[in-house]
Coordinates of C-alpha atoms in Angstrom, one line a residue:
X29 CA 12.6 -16.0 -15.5
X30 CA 14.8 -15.0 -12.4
X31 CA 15.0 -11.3 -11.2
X32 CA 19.3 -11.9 -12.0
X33 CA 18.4 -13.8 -15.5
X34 CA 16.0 -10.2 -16.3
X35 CA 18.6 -7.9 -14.6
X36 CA 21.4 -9.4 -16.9
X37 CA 19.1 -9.2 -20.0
X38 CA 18.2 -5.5 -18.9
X39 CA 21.6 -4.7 -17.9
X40 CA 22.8 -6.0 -21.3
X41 CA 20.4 -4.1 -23.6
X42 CA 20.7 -1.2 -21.6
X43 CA 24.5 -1.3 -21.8
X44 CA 24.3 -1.9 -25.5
X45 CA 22.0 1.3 -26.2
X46 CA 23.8 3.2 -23.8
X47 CA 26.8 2.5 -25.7
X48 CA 25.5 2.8 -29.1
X49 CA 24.3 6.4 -28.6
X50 CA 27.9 7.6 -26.9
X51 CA 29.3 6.0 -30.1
X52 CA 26.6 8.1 -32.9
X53 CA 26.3 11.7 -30.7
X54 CA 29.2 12.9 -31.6
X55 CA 28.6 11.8 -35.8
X56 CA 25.4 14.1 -35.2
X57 CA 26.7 17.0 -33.3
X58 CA 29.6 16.9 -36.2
X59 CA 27.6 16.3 -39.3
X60 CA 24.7 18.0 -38.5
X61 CA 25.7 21.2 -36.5
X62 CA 24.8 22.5 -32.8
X63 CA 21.5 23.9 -33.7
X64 CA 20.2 20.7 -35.7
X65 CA 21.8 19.2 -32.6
X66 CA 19.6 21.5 -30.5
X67 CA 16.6 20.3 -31.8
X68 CA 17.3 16.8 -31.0
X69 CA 17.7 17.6 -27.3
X70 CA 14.4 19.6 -27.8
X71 CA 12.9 16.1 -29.3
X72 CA 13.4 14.8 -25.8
X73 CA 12.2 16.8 -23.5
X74 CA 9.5 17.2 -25.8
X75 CA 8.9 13.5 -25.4
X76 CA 9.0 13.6 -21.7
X77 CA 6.7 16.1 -20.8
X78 CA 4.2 14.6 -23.4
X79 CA 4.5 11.0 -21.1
X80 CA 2.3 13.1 -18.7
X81 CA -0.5 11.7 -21.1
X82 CA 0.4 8.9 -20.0
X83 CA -2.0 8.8 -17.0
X84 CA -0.2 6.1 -15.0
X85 CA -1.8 3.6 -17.5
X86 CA 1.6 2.1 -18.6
X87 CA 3.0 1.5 -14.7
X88 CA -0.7 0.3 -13.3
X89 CA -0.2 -2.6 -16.8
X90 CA 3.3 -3.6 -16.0
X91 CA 1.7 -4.0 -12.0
X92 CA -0.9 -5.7 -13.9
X93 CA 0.1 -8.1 -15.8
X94 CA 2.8 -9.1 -13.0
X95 CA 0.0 -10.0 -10.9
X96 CA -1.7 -11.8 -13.2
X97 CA 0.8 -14.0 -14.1
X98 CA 1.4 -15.1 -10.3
X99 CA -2.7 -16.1 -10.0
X100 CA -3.6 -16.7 -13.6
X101 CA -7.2 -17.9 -13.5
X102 CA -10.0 -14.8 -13.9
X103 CA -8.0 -12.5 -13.2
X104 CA -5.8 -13.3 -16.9
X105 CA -8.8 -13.0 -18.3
X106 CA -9.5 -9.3 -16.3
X107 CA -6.0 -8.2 -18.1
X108 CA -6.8 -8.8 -22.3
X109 CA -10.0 -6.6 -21.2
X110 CA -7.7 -3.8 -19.3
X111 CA -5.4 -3.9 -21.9
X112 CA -7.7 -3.6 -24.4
X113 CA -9.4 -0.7 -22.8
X114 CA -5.8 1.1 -22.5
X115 CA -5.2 0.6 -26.3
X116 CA -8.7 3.0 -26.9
X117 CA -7.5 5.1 -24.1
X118 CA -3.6 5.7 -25.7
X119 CA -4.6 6.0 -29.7
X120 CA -7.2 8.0 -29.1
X121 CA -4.4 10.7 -26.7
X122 CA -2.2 9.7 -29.3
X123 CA -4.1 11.1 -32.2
X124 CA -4.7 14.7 -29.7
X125 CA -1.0 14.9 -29.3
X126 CA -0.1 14.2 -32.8
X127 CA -2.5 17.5 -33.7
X128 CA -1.9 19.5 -31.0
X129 CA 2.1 19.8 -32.1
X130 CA 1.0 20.2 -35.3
X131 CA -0.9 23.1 -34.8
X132 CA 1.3 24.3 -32.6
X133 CA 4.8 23.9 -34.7
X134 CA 4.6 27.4 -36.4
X135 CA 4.4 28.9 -32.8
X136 CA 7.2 26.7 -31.5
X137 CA 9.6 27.6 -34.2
X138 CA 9.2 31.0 -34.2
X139 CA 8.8 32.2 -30.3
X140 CA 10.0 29.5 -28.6
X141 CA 13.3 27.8 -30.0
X142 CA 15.7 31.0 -30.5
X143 CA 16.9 29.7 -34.0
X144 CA 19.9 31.6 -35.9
X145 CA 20.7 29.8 -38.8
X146 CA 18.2 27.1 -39.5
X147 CA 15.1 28.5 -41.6
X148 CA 11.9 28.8 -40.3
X149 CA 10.1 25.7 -42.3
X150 CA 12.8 23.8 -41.6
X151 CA 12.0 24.0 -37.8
X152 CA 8.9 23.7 -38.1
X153 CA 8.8 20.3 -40.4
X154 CA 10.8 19.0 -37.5
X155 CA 8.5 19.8 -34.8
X156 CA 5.5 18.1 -36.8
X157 CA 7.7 15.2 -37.1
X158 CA 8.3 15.2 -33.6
X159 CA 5.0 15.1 -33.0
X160 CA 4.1 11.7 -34.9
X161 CA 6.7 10.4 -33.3
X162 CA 6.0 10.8 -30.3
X163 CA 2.2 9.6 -30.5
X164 CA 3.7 6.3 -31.9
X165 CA 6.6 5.5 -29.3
X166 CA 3.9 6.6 -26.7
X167 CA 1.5 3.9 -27.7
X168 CA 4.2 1.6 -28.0
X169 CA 5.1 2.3 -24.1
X170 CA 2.1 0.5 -23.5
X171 CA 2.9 -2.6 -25.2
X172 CA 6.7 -2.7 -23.7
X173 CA 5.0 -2.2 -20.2
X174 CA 2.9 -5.4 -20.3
X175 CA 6.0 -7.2 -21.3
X176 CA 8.0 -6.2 -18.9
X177 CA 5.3 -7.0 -16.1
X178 CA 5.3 -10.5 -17.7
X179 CA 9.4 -10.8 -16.7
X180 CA 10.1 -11.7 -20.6
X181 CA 12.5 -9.4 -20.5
X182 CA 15.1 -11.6 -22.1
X183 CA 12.7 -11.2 -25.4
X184 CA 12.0 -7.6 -25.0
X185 CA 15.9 -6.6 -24.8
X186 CA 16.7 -8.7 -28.1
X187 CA 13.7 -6.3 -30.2
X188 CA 15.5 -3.5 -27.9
X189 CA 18.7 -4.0 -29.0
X190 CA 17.1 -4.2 -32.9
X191 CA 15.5 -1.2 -32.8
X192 CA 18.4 0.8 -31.2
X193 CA 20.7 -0.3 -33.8
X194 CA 18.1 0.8 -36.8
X195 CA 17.3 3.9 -34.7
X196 CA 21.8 4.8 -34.0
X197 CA 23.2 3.3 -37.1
X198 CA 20.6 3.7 -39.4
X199 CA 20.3 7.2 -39.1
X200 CA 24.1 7.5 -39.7
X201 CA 23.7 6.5 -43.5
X202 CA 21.1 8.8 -44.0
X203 CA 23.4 11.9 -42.6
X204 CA 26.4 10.5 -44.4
X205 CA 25.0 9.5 -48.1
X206 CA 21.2 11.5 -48.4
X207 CA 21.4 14.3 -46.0
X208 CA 22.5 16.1 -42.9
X209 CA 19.2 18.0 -43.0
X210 CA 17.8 17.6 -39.6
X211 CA 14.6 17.0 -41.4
X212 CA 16.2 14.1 -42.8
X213 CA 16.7 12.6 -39.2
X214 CA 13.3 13.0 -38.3
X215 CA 11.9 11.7 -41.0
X216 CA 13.9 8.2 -40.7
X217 CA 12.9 8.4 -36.8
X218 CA 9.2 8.0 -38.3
X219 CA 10.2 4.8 -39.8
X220 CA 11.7 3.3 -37.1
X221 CA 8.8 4.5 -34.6
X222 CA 6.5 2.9 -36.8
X223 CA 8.7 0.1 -36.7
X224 CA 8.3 -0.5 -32.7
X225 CA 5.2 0.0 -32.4
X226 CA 4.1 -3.1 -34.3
X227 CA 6.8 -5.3 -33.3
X228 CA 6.1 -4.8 -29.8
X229 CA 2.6 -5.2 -30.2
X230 CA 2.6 -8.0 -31.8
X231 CA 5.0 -9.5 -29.0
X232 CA 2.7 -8.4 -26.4
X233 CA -0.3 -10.3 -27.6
X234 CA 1.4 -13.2 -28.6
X235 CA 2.3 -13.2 -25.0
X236 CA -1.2 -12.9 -23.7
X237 CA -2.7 -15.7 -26.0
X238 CA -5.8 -16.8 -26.3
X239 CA -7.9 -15.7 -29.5
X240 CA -11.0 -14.1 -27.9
X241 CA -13.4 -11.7 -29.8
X242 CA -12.6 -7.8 -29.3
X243 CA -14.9 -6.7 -26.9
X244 CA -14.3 -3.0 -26.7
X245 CA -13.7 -0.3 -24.4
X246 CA -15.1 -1.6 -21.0
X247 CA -15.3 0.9 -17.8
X248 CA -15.9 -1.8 -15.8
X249 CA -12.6 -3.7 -16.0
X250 CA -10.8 0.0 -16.0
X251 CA -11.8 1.3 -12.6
X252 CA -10.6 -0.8 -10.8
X253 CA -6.9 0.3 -11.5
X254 CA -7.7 3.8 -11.7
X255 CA -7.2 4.4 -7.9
X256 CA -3.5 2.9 -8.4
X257 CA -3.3 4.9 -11.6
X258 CA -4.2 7.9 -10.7
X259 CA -1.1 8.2 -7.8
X260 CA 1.4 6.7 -10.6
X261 CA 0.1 9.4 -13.0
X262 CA 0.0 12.5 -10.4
X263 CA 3.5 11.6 -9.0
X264 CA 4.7 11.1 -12.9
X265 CA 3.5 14.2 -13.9
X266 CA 5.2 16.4 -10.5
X267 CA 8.2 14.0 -11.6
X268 CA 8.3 15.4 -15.5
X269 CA 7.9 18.7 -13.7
X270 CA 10.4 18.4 -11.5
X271 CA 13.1 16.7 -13.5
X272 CA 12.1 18.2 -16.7
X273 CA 11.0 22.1 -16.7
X274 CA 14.9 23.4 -16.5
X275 CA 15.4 21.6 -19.6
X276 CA 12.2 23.1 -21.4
X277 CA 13.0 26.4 -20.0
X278 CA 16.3 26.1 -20.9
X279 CA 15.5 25.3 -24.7
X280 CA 13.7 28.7 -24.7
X281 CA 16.4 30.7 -22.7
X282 CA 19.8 29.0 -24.4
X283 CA 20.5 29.6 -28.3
X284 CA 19.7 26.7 -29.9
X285 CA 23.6 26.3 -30.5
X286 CA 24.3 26.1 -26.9
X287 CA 21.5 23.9 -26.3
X288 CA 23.0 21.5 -28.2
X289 CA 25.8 21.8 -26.1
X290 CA 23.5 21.7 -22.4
X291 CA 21.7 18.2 -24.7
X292 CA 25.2 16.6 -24.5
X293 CA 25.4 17.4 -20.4
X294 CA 22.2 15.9 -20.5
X295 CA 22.7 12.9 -22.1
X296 CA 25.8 11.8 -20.2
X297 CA 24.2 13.3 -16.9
X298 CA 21.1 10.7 -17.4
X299 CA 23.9 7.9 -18.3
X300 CA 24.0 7.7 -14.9
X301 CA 20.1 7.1 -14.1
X302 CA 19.9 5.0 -17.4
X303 CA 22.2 2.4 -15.7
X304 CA 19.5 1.9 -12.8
X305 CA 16.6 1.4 -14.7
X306 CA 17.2 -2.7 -15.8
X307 CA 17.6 -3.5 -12.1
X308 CA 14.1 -1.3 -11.4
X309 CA 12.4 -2.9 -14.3
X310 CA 13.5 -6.4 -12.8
X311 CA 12.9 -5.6 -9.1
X312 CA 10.0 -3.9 -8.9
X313 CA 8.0 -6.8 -10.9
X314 CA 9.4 -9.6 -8.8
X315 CA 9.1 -7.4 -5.4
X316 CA 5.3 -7.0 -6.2
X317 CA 5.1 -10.5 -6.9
X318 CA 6.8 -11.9 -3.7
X319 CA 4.7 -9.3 -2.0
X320 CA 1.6 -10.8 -3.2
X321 CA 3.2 -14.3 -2.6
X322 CA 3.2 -13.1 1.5
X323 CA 7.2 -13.0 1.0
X324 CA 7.8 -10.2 2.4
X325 CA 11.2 -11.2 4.5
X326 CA 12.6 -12.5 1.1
X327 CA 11.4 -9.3 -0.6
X328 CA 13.3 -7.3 1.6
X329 CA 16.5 -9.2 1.3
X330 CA 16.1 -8.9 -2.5
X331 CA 15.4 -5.2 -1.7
X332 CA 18.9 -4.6 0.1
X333 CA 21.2 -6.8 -2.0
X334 CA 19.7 -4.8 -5.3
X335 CA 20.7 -1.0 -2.9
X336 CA 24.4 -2.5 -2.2
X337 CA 24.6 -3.5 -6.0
X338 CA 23.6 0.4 -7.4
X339 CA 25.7 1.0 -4.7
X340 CA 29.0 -0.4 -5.5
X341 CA 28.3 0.0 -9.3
X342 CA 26.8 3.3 -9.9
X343 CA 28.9 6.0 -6.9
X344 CA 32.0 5.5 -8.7
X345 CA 30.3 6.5 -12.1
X346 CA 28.4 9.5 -10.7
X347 CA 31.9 10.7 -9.1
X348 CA 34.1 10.0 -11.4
X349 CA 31.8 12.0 -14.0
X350 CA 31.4 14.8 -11.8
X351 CA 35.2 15.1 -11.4
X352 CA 36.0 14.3 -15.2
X353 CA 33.2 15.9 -16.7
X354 CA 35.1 18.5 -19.2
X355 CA 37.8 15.7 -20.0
X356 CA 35.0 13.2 -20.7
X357 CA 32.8 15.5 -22.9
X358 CA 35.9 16.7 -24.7
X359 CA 37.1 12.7 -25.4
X360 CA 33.6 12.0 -26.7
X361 CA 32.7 14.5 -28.7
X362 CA 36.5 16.2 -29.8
X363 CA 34.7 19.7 -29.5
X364 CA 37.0 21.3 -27.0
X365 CA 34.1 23.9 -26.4
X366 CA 31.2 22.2 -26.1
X367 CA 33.7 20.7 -22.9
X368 CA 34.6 23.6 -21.4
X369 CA 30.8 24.9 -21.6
X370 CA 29.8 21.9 -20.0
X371 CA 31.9 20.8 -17.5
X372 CA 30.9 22.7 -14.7
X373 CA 26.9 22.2 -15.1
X374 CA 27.8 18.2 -15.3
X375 CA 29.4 18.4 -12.1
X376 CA 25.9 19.2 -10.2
X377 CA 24.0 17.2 -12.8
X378 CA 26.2 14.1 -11.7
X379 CA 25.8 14.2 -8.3
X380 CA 22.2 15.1 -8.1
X381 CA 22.1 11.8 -10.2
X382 CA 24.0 9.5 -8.4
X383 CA 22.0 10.6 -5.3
X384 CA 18.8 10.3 -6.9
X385 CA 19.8 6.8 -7.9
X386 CA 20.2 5.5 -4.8
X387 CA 17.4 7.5 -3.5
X388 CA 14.8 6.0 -5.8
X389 CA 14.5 2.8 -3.9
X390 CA 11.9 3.9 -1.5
X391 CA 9.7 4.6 -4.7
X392 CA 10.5 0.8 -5.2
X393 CA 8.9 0.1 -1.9
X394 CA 5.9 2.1 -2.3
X395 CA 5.5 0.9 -5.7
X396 CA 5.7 -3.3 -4.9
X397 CA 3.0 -2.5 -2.1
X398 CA 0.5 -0.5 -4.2
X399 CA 0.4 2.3 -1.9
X400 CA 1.6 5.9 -3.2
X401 CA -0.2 7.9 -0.7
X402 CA 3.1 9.5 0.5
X403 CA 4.8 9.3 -2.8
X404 CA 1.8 11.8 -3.7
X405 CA 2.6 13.9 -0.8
X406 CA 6.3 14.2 -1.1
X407 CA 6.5 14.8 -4.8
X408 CA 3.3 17.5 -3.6
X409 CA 5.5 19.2 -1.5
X410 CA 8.6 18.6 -3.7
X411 CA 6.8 20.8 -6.9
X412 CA 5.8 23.5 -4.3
X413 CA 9.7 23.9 -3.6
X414 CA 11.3 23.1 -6.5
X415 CA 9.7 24.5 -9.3
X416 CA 9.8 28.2 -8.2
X417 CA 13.1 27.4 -7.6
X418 CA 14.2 26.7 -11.0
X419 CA 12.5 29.1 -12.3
X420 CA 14.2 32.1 -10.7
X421 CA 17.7 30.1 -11.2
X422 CA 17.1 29.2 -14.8
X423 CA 16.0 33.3 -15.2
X424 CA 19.0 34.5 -13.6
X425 CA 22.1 31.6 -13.9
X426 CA 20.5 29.7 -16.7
X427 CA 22.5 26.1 -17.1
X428 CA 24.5 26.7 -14.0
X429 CA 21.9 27.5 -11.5
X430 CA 19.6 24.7 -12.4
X431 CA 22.2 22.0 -12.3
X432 CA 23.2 23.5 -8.2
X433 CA 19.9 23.5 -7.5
X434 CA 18.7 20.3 -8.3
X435 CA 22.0 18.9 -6.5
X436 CA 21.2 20.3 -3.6
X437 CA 17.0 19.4 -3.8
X438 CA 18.8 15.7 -4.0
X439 CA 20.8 15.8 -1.1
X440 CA 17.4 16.9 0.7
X441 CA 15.7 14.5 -0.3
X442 CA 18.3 11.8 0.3
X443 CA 18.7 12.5 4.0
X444 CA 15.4 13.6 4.9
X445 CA 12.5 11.6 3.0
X446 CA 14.5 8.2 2.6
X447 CA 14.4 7.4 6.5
X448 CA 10.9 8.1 6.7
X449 CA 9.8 6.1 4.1
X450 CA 11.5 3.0 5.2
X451 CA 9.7 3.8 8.6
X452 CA 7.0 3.0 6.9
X453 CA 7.2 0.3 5.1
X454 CA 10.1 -2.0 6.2
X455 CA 10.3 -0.5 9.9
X456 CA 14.1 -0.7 11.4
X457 CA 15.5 -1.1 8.3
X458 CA 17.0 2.1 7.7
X459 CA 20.1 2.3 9.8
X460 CA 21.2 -1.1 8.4
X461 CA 20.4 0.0 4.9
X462 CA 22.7 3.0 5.2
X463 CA 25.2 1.2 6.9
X464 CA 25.9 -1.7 5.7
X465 CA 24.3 -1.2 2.1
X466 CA 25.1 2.2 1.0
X467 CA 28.0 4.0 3.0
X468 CA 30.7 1.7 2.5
X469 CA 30.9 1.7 -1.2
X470 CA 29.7 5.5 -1.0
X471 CA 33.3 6.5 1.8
X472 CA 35.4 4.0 -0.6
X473 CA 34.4 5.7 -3.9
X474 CA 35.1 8.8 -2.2
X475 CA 38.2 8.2 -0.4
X476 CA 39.5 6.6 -3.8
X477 CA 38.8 9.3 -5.9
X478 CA 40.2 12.1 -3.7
X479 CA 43.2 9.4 -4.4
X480 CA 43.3 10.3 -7.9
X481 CA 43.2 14.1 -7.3
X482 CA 45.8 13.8 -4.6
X483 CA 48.1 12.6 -7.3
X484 CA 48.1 15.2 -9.6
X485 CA 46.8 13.2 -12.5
X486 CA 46.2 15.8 -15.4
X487 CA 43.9 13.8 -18.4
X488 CA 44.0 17.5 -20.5
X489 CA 47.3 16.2 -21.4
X490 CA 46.4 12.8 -23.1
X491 CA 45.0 12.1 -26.1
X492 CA 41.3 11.6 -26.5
X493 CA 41.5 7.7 -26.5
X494 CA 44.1 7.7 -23.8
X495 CA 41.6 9.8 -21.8
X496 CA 38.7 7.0 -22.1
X497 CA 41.4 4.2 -21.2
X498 CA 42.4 6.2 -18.3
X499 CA 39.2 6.8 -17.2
X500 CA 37.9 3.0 -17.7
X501 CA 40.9 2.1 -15.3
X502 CA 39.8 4.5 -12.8
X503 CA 36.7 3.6 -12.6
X504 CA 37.6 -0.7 -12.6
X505 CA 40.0 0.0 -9.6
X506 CA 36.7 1.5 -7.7
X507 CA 34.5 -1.2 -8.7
X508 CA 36.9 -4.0 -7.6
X509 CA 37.5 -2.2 -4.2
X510 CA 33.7 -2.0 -4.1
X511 CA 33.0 -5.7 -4.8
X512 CA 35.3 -6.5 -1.5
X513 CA 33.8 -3.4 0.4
X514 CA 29.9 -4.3 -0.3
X515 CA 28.4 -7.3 2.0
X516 CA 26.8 -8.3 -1.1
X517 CA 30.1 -8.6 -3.0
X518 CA 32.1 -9.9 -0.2
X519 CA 30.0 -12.6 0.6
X520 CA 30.0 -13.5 -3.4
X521 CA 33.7 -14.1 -3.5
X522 CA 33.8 -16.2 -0.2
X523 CA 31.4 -18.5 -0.9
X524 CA 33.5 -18.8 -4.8
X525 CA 36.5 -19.4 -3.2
X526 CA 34.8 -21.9 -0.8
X527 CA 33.3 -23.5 -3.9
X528 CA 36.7 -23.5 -5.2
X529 CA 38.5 -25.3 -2.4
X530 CA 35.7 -28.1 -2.0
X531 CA 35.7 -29.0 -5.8
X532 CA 39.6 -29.1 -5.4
X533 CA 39.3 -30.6 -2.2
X534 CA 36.7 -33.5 -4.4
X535 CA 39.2 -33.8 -7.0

């Protein structure tokens, strides 16, 4: 499959789940209450700093596989052992993780969550729940990693979409017709979880072929990968840290009412990341495999069109959300407070994710040549700054300091580590790159929107589906401006109207 076939198929799953969820949040938040709310924002950061467990296994098999597939041969053969060395290695953490939060649930629901109307077994049914799972999706990470590495990602976004419309919808008709118990939720999330797991695994091996006896857990095939493994698993595990501790210590710090309210920020806030991830999950594959190919002049000019394509697609979200944060939370949701609460924390949430966006592509390059040793060292350095930093802020400014500080971290990082990667690994690159790839769309989005405020356009006043519509144009008028402004899109429309004047010309 080609990287713009799997980008599409990404881009249209990812679209489709993104939507879905914007469409069932605000049935939850309404039908089940802020604090039953609360503890599905707790469910995801609980699932996130679990990933840490993880180890790097699921990144090292999508790497994997990908290479497999461009020499086939002995080294196919190589990947049924690794993965089935992995699948010992992820039930058996599964089945630690599944205890641990079971054993731990009574703790969690009475000193750590600061619950004020829910009762006490309620909370702590969830969290067992929670724990389950999480075990299962965990395991079934694995499976979705080989497939992605394989490029069938045309496949794996048709079970996505599936499972996302049992896991959205579903869950709807139990709130509405058996109960708005947050119990209830959980419980149907076990199903579906369940439901994954074997579907993906069952796609995953069908994809591998080949009938051969199990053979076991076998070291010998495992380390190998563990060098490249063991840098994807450190950096993961700084990243959870880094991205994730203001959101646990927040769940602790916040009533559980107004963490419902910060899980709303949150979810809109990582909107803006989510939209990156089907390019990454094409790229990096198919920059690996051009790498390995000896491509490397072709996988940098895939490299550069992907950073004017964020670039022109994803600025005029992140700014357009920072600037109509309150107005979009309020049209999504129709709770006037959970908008006002959350306006100004999306403001720095939305920036610090547009950056980070962009940003993310020297991971890209690190990633498709198998070398994290300064990945490692930046995120090294990164923890030692940032997580005494959130600490103090989340203490003393709770949602608000956390959201300005990891804007700012960001913009650091942006200016500061990007150049010296590219350095690095695509020398004289960099200037171009900011130049030509990321500035223009980055001044026009900017310019544009300073537009909008200049007029004096007030969406408080419309109604909540005028507000969207609004918004929606905004945001078009960016993106066509951007399609002319980008090299990438300009070049795209000349050689169409080109194409257009010789078939007329033929005719």
């Amino acid at each position: 499959m080609s990287v713009k076939a799997n980008a599409l198929a990404n881009y249209a799953g990812q679209l489709y789940t993104t939507l879905i969820g914007i469409v069932v949040y605000p049935f939850y938040l309404a039908w089940m209450g802020e604090e039953a709310y609360g503890l599905v924002g707790f469910f995801i950061v609980l699932q996130a700093w679990l990933g840490l467990f993880d180890m790097g296994m699921s990144p090292t098999l999508s790497r994997e596989t990908a290479r497999a597939a461009t020499h086939q041969g002995e080294q196919w053969q190589q990947l049924r052992g690794l993965v089935r060395s992995l699948e010992i290695v992820f039930l058996g953490l599964a089945v630690v993780i599944m205890v641990s939060i079971t054993l731990g649930s009574d703790w969690l629901a009475a000193h750590w969550l600061k619950v004020e109307t829910l009762s006490h077994d309620e909370v702590t049914w969830c969290i067992v729940l929670m724990g389950l799972m999480v075990g299962m999706r965990w395991v079934a990470s694995l499976y979705r990693s080989g497939i992605q590495g394989l490029e069938r990602q045309v496949s794996l976004n048709v079970v996505n979409v599936v499972i996302a419309t049992c896991k959205f919808v579903g869950v709807l008709l139990i709130l509405q017709f058996v109960s708005t118990q947050p119990s209830a939720y959980f419980e149907y999330q076990i199903v579906i979880a369940l439901l994954e797991l074997v579907v993906l695994g069952v796609m995953f091996y069908r994809l591998l072929g080949g009938h051969e006896q199990w053979q076991g857990f076998s070291w010998a095939v495992l380390r190998p990968v563990l060098p490249f493994a063991g840098g994807v698993a450190y950096t993961a595990g700084i990243w959870v840290l880094m991205t994730q501790l203001d959101k646990l210590l927040l769940s602790s710090f916040l009533p559980l009412s107004e963490y419902g309210y910060f899980t709303l920020v949150v979810v809109v806030a990582n909107a803006i990341m989510t939209l990156t991830m089907p390019i990454s999950r094409a790229l990096m594959p198919r920059m690996t495999g051009l790498l390995a190919s000896q491509e490397e002049a072709q996988m940098l000019r895939l490299y550069r069109h992907a950073s004017q394509f964020i670039a022109a697609t994803l600025l005029p979200v992140a700014g357009m959300v920072a600037l109509y944060g309150g107005q979009l939370l309020y049209a999504w949701t129709g709770n006037m407070e959970a908008a006002q609460w959350g306006a100004p924390i999306l403001l720095w949430y939305a920036l610090g994710n547009g950056l980070l966006a962009i940003g993310a592509f020297q991971y890209y390059l690190q990633y498709a040549h198998g070398r994290l040793r300064l990945h490692v060292i930046y995120n090294t350095v990164s923890v030692l700054i940032v997580v005494p930093v959130v600490v103090v802020a989340a203490w003393q400014w709770q949602a608000i300091g956390v959201a300005v500080a990891w804007c700012a971290f960001r913009l650091l990082s942006f200016l500061l580590w990007t150049p010296f990667v590219h350095a690095r690994f695509a020398p004289g690159i960099h200037c171009d790159w900011m130049t030509r790839d990321v500035l223009p769309c980055a001044v026009t989005t900017a310019l544009m929107l300073l537009l909008y405020q200049g007029l004096g356009i007030s969406l408080w006043s419309l109604s909540r589906p005028w507000i969207f519509v609004s918004l929606m144009g905004m945001g078009i008028a960016i993106l066509l401006v951007n399609a002319v402004v980008s090299p990438v899109g300009r070049d795209m429309i000349i050689r169409r109207v080109q194409e257009r004047k010789h078939a007329r010309a033929t005719h």
